[in-house]
Coordinates of C-alpha atoms in Angstrom, one line a residue:
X1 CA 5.4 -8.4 15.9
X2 CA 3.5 -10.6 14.0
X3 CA 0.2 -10.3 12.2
X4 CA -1.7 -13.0 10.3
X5 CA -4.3 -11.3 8.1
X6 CA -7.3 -13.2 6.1
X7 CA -9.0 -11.6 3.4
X8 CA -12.1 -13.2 1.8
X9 CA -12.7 -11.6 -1.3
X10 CA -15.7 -11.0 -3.4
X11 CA -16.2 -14.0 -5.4
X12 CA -14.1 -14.4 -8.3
X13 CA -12.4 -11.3 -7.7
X14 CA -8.7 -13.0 -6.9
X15 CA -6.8 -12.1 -9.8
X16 CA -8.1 -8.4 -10.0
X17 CA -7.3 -8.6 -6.5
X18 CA -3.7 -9.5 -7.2
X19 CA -3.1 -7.3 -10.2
X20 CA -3.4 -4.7 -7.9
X21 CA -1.3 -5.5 -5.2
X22 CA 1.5 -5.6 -8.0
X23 CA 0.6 -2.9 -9.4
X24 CA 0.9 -0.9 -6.2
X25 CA 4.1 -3.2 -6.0
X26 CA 3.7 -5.1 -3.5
X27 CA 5.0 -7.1 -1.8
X28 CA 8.6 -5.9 -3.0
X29 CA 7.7 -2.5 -2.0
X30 CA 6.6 -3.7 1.9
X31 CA 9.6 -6.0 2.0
X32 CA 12.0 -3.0 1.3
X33 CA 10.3 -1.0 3.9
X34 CA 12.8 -0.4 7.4
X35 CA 11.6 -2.7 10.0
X36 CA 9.8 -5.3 7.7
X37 CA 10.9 -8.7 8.5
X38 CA 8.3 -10.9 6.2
X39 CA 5.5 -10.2 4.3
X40 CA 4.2 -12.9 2.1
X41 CA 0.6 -13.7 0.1
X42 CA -0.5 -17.4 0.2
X43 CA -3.6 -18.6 -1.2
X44 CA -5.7 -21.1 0.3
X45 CA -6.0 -24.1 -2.2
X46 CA -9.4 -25.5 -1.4
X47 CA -11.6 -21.7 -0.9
X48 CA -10.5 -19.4 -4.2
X49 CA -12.0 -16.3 -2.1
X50 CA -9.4 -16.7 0.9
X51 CA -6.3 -14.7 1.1
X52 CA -3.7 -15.3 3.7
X53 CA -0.8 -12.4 4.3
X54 CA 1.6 -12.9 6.9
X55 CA 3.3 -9.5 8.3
X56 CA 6.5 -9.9 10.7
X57 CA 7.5 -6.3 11.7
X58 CA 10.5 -5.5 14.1
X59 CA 8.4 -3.3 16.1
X60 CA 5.0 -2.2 16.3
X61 CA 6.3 1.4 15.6
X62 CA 7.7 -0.1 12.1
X63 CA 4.1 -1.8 11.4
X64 CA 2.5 1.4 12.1
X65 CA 4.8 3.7 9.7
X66 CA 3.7 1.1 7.4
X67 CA 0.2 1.9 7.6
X68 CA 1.0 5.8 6.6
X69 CA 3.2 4.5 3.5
X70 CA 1.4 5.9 0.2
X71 CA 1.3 2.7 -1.2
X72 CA -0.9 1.1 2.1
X73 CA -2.8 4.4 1.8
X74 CA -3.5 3.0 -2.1
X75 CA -4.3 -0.3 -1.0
X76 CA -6.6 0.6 2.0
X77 CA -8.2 2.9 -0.5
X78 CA -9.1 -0.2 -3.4
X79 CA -9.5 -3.0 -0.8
X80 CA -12.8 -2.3 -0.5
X81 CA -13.4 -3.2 -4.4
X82 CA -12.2 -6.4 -3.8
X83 CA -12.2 -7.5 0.0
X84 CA -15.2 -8.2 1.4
X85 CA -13.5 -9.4 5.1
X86 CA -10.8 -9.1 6.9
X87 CA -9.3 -11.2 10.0
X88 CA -6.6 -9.9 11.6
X89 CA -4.6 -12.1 14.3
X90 CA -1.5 -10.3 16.1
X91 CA 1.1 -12.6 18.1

């Protein structure tokens, strides 16, 4: 399974934005997690407020545990301080 998530972010919110991705610790965290196959940030070079994350998840059962991990329930809690869309493409 594999989900293509972009985030626009409130304007020049993207390092607050990643300071607390790391703080929560991810993406180590997510990569450790049983099931995940690749989760990777990549920032678009010509819009500072676009985010891209790339999930890959053995299963849509893993990707779904993931979304009751503490940390995810973290993040889904601050996203909306930073985030102001998300775009979510699954394959």
């Amino acid at each position: 399974m594999l989900i293509l998530l972009t985030y626009t972010l409130k304007p020049g919110c993207r390092e607050a934005f990643f300071a607390t991705v790391h703080e929560l610790g991810m993406p180590q965290v997510v990569q450790q997690e049983e099931g995940c196959l690749r989760y990777d940030y990549f920032l678009s070079p010509d819009q500072p407020d676009q985010v891209l994350l790339i999930e890959e998840w053995a299963s849509e059962k893993h990707q779904q545990a993931h979304m009751e991990t503490p940390h995810m329930k973290a993040f889904m809690r601050l996203k909306p301080d930073f985030v102001l869309s998300t775009i979510g493409k699954t394959y």
